XYZ file of C-alpha atoms in Angstrom:
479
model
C -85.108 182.204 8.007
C -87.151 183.745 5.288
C -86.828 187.134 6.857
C -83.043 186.417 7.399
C -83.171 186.654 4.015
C -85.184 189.487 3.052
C -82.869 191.546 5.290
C -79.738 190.540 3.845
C -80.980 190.492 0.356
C -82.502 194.538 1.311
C -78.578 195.374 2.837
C -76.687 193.917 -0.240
C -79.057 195.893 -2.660
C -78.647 199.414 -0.440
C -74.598 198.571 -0.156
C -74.813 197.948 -4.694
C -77.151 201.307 -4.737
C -74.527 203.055 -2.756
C -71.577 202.057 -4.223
C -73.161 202.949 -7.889
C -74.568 206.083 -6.864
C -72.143 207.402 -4.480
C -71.544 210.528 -5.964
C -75.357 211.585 -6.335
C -76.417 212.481 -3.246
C -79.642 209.886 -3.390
C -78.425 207.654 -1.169
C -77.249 209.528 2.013
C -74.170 210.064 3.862
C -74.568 206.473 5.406
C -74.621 205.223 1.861
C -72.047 207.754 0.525
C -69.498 206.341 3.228
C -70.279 202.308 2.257
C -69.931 203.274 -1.678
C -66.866 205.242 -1.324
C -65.347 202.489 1.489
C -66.117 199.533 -1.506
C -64.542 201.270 -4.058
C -61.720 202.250 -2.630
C -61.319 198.849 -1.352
C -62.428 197.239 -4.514
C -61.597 199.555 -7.469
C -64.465 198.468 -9.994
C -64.582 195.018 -8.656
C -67.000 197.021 -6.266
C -69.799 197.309 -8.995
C -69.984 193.544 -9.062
C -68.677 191.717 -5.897
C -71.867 192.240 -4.045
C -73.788 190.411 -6.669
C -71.187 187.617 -6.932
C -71.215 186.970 -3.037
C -74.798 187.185 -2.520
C -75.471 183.792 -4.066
C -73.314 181.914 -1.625
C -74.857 183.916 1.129
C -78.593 183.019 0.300
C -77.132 179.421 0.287
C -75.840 179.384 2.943
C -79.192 180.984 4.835
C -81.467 178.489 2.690
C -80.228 175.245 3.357
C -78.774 173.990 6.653
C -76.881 171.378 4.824
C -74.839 173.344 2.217
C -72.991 175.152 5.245
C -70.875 171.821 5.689
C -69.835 172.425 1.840
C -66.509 174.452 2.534
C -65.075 174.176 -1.053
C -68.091 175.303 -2.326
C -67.663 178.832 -0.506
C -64.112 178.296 -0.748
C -64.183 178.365 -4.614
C -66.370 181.938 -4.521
C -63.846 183.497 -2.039
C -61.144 181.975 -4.566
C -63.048 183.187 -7.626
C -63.278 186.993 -5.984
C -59.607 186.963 -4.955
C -59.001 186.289 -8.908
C -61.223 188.900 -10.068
C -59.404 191.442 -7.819
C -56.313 190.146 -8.655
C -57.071 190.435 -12.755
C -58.301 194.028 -12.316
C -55.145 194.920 -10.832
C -53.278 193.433 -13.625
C -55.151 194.813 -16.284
C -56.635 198.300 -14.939
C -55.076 201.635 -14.854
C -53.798 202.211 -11.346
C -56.336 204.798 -10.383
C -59.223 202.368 -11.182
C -57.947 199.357 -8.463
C -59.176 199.237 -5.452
C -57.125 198.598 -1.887
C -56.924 195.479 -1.874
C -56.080 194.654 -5.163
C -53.135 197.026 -4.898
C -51.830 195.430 -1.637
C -51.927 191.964 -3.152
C -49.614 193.195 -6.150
C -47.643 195.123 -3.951
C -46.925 192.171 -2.067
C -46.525 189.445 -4.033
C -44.589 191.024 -6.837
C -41.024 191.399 -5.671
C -41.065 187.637 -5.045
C -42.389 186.404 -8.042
C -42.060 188.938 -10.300
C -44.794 190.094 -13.455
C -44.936 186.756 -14.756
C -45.464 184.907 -11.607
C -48.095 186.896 -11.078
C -50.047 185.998 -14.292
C -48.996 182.137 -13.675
C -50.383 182.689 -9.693
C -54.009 184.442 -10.873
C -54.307 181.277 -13.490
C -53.710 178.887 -10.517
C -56.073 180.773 -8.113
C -58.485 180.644 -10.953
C -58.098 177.082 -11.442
C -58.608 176.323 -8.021
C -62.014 178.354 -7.917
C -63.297 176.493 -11.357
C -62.419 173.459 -9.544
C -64.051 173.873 -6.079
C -67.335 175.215 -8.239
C -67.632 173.277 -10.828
C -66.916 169.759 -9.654
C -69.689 167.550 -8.474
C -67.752 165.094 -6.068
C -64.372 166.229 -4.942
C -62.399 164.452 -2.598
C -59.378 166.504 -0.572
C -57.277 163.892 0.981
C -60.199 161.850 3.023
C -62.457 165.272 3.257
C -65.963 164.175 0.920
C -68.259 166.575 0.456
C -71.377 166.196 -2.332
C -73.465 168.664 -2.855
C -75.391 170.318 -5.992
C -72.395 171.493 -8.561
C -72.287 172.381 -12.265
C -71.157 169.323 -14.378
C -67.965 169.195 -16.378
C -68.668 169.446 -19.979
C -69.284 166.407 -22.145
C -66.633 166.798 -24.432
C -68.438 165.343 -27.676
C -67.204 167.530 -29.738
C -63.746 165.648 -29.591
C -65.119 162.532 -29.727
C -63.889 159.208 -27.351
C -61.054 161.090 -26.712
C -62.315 163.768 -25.260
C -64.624 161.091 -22.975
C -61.484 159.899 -21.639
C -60.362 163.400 -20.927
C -63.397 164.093 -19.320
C -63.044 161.140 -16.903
C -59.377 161.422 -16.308
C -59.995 164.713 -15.401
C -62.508 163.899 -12.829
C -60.328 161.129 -11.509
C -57.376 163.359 -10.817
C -59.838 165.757 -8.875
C -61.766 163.175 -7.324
C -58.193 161.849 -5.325
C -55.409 164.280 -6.148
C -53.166 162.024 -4.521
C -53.874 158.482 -5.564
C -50.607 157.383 -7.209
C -53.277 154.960 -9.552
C -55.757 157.391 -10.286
C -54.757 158.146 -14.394
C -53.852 154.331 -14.643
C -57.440 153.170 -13.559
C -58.727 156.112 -15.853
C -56.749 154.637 -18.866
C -56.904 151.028 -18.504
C -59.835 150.835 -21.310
C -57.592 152.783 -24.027
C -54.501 150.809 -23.499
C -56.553 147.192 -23.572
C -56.582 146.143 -27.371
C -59.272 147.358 -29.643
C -60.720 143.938 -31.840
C -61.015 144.859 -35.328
C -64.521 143.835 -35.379
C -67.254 145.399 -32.994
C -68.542 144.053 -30.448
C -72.057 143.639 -29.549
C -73.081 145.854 -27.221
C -75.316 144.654 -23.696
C -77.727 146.747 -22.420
C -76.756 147.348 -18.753
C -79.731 147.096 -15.979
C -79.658 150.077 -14.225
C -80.111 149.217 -10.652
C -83.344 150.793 -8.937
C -83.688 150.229 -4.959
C -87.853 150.526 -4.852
C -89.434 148.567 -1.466
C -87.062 146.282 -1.682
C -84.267 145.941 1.476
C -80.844 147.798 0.631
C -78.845 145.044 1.294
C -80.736 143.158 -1.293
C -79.987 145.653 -3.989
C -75.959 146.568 -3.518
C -73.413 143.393 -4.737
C -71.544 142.419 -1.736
C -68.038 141.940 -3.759
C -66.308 145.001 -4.647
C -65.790 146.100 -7.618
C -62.723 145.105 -9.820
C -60.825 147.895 -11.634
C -61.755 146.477 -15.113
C -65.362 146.765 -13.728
C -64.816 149.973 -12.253
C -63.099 151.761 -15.910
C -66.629 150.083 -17.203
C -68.929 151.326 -15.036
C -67.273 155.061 -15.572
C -67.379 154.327 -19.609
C -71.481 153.578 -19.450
C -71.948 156.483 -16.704
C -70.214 158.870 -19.144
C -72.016 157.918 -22.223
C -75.652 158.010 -20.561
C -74.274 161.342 -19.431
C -73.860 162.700 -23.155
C -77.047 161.186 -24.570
C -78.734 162.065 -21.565
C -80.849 159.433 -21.332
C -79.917 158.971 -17.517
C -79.719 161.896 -14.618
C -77.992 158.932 -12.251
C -75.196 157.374 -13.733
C -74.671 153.724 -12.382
C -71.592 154.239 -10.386
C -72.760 157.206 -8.522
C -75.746 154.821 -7.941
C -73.497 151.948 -6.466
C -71.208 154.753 -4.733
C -74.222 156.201 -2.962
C -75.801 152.538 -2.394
C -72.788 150.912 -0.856
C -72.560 153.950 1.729
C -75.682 153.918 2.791
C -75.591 149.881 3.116
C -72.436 150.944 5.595
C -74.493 153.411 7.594
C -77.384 151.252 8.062
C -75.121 147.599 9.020
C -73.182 149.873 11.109
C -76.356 151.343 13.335
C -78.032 147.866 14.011
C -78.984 147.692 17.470
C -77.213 144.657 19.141
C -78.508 145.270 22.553
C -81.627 142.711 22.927
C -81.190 142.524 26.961
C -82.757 145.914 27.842
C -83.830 145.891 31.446
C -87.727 147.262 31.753
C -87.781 148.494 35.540
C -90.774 149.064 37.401
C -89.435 150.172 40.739
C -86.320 152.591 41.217
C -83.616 152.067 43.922
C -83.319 155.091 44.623
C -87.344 155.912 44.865
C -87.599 153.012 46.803
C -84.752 154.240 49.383
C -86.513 157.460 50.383
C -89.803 155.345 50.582
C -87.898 152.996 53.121
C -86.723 156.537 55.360
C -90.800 157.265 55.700
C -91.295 156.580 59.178
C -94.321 154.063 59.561
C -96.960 153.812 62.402
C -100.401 154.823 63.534
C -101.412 158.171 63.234
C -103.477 159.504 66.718
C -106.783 159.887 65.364
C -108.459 163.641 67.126
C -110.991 162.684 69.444
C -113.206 165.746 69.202
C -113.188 166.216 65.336
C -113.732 163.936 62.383
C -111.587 163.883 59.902
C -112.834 164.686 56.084
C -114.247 161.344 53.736
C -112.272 160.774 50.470
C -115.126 160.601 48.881
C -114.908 163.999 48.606
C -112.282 163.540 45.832
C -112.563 161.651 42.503
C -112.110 158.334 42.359
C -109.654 156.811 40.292
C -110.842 154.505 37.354
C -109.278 151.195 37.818
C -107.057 149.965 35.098
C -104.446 147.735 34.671
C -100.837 148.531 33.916
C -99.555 146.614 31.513
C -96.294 147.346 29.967
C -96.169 147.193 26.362
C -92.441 145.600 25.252
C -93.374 145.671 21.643
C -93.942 149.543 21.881
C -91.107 149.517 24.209
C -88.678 148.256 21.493
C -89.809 149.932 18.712
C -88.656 153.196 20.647
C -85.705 151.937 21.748
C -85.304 151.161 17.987
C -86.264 154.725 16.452
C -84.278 156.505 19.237
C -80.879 154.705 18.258
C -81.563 155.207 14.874
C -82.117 158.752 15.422
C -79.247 159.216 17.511
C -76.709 157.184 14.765
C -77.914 160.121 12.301
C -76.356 162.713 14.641
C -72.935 160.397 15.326
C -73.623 159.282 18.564
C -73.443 155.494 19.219
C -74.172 153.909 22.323
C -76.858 151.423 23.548
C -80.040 151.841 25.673
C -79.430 148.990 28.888
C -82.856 150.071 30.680
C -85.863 151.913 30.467
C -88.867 152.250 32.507
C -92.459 153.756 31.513
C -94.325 156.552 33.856
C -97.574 157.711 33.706
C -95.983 160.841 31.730
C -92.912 159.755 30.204
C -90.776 156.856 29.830
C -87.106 156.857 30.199
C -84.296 155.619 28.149
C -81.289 154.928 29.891
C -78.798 155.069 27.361
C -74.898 154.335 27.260
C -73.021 156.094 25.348
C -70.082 154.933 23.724
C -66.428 155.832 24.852
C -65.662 158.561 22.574
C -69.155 160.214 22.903
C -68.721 163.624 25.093
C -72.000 163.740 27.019
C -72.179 167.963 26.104
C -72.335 166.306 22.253
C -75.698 164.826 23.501
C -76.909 167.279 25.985
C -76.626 169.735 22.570
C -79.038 167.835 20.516
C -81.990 168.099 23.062
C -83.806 170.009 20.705
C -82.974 167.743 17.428
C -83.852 164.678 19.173
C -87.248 166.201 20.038
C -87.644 167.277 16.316
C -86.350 164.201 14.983
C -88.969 162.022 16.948
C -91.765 164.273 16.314
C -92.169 164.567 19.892
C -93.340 168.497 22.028
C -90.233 168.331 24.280
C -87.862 166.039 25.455
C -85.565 166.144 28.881
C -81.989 164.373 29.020
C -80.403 164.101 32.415
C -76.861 163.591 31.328
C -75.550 162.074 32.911
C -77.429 160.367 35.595
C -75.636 161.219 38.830
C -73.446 157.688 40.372
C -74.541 155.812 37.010
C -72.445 156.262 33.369
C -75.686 156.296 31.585
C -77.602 159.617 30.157
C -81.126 159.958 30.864
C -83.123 160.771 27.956
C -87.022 161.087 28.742
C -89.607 161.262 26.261
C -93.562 162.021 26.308
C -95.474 159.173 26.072
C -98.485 158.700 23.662
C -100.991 158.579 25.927
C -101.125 160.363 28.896
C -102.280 158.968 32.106
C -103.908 161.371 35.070
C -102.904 161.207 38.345
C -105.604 161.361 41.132
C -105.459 162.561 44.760
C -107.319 159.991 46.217
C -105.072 157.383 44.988
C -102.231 158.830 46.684
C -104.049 159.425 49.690
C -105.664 155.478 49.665
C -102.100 154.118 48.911
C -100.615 151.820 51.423
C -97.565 153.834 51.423
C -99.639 157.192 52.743
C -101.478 155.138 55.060
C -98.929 153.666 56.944
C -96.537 156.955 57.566
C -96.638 158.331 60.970
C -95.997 161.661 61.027
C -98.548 164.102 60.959
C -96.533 165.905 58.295
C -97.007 163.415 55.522
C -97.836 165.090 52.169
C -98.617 163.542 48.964
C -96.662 164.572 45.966
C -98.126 162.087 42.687
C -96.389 159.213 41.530
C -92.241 159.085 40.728
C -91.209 158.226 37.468
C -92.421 154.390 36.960
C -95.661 155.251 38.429
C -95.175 154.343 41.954
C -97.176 156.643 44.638
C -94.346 159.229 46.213
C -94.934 160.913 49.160
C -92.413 163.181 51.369
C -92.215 164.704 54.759
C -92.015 168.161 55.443
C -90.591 168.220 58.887
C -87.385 166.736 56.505
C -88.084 170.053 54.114
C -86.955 173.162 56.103
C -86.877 175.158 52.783
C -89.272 174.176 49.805
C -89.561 175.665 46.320
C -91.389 174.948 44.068
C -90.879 176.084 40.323
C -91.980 175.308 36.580
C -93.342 176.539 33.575
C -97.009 177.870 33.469
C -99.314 175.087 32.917
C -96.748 172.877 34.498
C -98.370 171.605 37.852
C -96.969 174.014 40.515
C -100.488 175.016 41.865
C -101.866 171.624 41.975
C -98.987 170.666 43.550
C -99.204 173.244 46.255
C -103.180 171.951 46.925
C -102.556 168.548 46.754
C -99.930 169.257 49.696
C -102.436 171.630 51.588
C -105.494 168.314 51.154
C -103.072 165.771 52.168
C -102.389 167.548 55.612
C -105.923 168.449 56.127
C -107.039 164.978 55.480
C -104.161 163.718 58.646
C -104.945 166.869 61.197
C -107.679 168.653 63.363
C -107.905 172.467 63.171
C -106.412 172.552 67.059
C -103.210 170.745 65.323
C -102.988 172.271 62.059
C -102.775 176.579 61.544
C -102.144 178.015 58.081
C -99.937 180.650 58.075
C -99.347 183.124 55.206
C-alpha cells in the first residue's frame, strides 16, 4: 500500500512538473506530451487540478473504508467540474482548456449566459455540500465518514444556531416533508419572560458496561429530539465536547441494532464424531484374513513409533465459543446464517454452517481470506457448498495440533480386518477416525499439495503399509 502510494504520489508530481515546465525542455518529450495534453484539456485549471485530486486519491489508497464514501469523491469531481466551468466563464478564450470549452459550448444554447452562472453556483453548492457535511443522508443512502464541520454561526447569535441546525436538517433528509418543522419547534414554543434554570445534562459514556444497559429503550420524542440538537450545538460552539449527545445516542442505538440483531439463536448444534459418508467407504472395505507367507516373516511394528495414548475428549465450551466468534465475524461481513453441526479433527474442526436464503454462497466463498484475518487464524478452507447437503463447509485450524502416527493406522481394527493385499493406510478423515483405501479401487492416483503439505509422507506411509501385508515374491516396486 505504502508503495502504492509513493508511486502515485512520484506520477502526479512528474505529470505537475510537466505541465509547468512544458515548454523548457527539462522534462522530456514524454513529459512535454502530458503538459501540453493537460493544458489543452484544462486551460490553467491544469496548474492546479493535479494537486486538488491527489488528496482524494491518497484517501482512497490509505484507508479501505473511505472507498465506500461516494459523496465524498463525488463532491471533489463536483468541485473540479466548477473550477473548469468558472475558468471558462471568466478567462480569455485562449487560456481555457478542452473541456471547459465543450461544457460552454454545450450547455449554452439551452440555458443561455445566465443559466450558466445560476448552473456553476448549483454545481458548487453541491460540491460544498458533499465535502463539507459530516452526516448526509441521500434518500436511505448513510454514509459517515471524517468531514469539515459547518461553521458555528456565533457571530449571529441564537439565530444563527438555528440556521446552523436547520441547515443540517435539510441536508441530513432532503426529502422529509417535517424536517424544518422539527428544526423550528424550539423558536415557535413561547419564550417565559423570566429564565429558566438551566440542568446540566449527563453526557452518556458506554465504559465496561453492556450496550444495552447504556442506550434508553423508548425513542426519542420530537420535543426531546429539538433538545438534544439545542445542547449538541451549544457544546459544539464552546467546545467543551468533541461528541455531541445525539450523535452519541445515534451511534449507540445502531450499534444496539447490530449487536440484538447478530445473537446466535441456534443452541442445538450437532457435535459429530463419525461421518456418513466416511463411514460408507469404510463399510465397501472388504474384510477377511489376510494369507500370511509361509517362507518370510513379515516386519514388527515396533519398528515404528508408538503412539502416546490420550484421551479424546471434546471440548463443547471451546466448541461454542467458536461457533460464537465465527457468527459474529461473519454478521460483520452481512452474512447471516446459523452453524447446525460441527465436528473436531486432529487438524481442524469444521463448521457446518447454513446460510440464510438471500446469502449467495460466491458472497462467502469471497471472504475466505477475511474470515482467516478476522479470526486471527494462518488459513482457512470453505467447501461451499458441501455437495448433497445446503450447508457450506468452513474449516478452521485448530489450536493445538495433534500428530498422526503410522502404527496407529496400521494397529487399527479397521486395517486389520481388510482382506486385500492392497490395503494402504492413508491417516485419519476429518473427525479423527483411522481411513484407509484400496488401491486395486484406484486405477489412477495423484497426489498433490503445497510444499510442506504431507505429499511425501503420504506416498511412504502407502509404500510401509503394503510392505507390512506382503512378501517380496508378492510385492515388486516398479518405477
Amino acid at each position: 500500500m505504502k508503495i502504492t502510494i509513493i508511486i502515485t504520489a512520484i506520477l502526479f508530481i512528474y505529470a505537475a512538473f510537466s505541465t509547468i515546465y512544458h515548454d523548457t525542455g527539462l522534462i522530456g518529450d514524454i513529459g512535454k506530451k502530458i503538459g501540453e495534453t493537460n493544458l489543452s484539456l484544462f486551460g490553467h485549471v491544469a496548474y492546479i487540478n493535479l494537486f486538488i485530486l491527489f488528496y482524494p486519491l491518497y484517501k482512497l489508497y490509505s484507508d479501505a473504508k473511505v472507498r465506500k464514501d461516494i459523496d465524498f469523491y463525488l463532491g471533489w469531481i463536483l468541485l473540479f467540474i466548477s473550477l473548469v466551468l468558472l475558468s471558462a466563464l471568466v478567462l480569455e478564450p485562449e487560456n481555457v482548456g478542452f473541456l471547459g470549452t465543450q461544457i460552454v459550448a454545450f450547455l449554452q444554447p439551452l440555458i443561455g449566459k445566465a443559466g450558466l452562472w445560476l448552473f456553476w453556483l448549483m454545481v458548487t453548492a453541491l460540491a460544498t455540500v458533499f465535502i463539507i457535511d459530516d452526516d448526509f443522508n441521500f434518500s436511505g443512502f448513510d454514509v459517515k465518514a471524517p468531514r469539515l464541520s459547518l461553521p458555528s454561526f456565533s457571530w449571529i447569535g441564537t439565530t444563527g444556531s438555528v440556521l446552523k441546525s436547520v441547515l443540517k436538517k435539510i441536508f441530513t433528509n432532503p426529502f422529509s416533508s417535517s424536517a424544518l418543522e422539527d428544526e423550528m419547534m424550539p423558536v415557535l414554543e413561547p419564550i417565559d419572560e423570566k429564565p429558566k434554570r438551566k440542568t446540566a445534562v449527563k453526557r452518556s459514556t458506554v465504559k465496561n458496561t453492556p450496550i444495552k444497559k447504556a442506550i434508553p429503550k423508548k425513542p426519542l420524542s420530537k420535543s426531546e429530539k429539538a433538545l438534544a440538537e439545542e445542547l449538541s450545538l451549544r457544546s459544539y460552539e464552546s467546545k467543551e465536547s468533541e461528541n455531541p449527545v445525539i450523535d452519541t445516542l445515534k451511534e449507540s442505538e445502531s450499534v444496539t441494532a447490530v449487536v440484538e440483531e447478530n445473537v446466535v439463536h441456534n443452541t442445538n448444534v450437532q457435535i459429530v464424531s463419525e461421518l456418513e459418508e466416511n463411514s460408507k467407504l469404510m463399510n465397501e472395505i472388504e474384510k477377511g484374513k489376510v494369507a500370511k507367507p509361509k517362507n518370510f516373516k513379515l516386519p514388527k511394528l515396533d519398528f515404528l513409533q508408538k503412539a502416546p495414548k490420550t484421551t479424546k475428549k471434546v471440548n463443547e465450551a471451546e466448541i461454542d465459543r467458536k461457533i460464537e466468534e465465527l457468527l459474529a465475524k461473519l454478521a460483520q461481513f452481512r452474512v447471516d446464517g446459523d452453524v447446525v453441526r460441527t465436528y473436531s479433527g486432529p487438524l481442524v474442526t469444521t463448521f457446518e454452517f447454513k446460510p440464510a436464503p438471500n446469502v449467495k454462497v460466491s458472497k462467502i466463498l469471497g471472504l475466505q481470506d477475511d474470515l482467516a484475518m478476522a479470526l486471527s487464524a494462518e488459513t482457512i478452507r470453505i467447501q461451499a457448498p458441501i455437495p448433497g447437503r445446503d450447508v457450506v463447509g468452513i474449516e478452521i485450524p485448530n489450536e493445538s495440533i495433534d500428530t498422526i502416527y503410522l502404527r496407529e493406522i496400521l494397529e487399527s481394527d479397521i486395517f486389520k480386518e481388510s482382506s486385500s493385499p492392497l490395503t494402504v493406510a492413508l491417516g485419519k478423515d476429518i473427525v479423527g477416525n483411522p481411513f484407509i483405501t484400496d488401491i486395486k479401487k484406484l486405477p489412477h492416483l495423484l497426489i498433490a499439495g503445497t510444499t510442506g503439505s504431507g505429499k511425501s509422507v503420504g506416498i511412504n506411509a502407502m509404500i510401509l503399509s503394503l510392505l507390512y501385508r506382503n512378501d517380496p515374491d508378492q510385492l515388486k516396486l516398479m518405477l
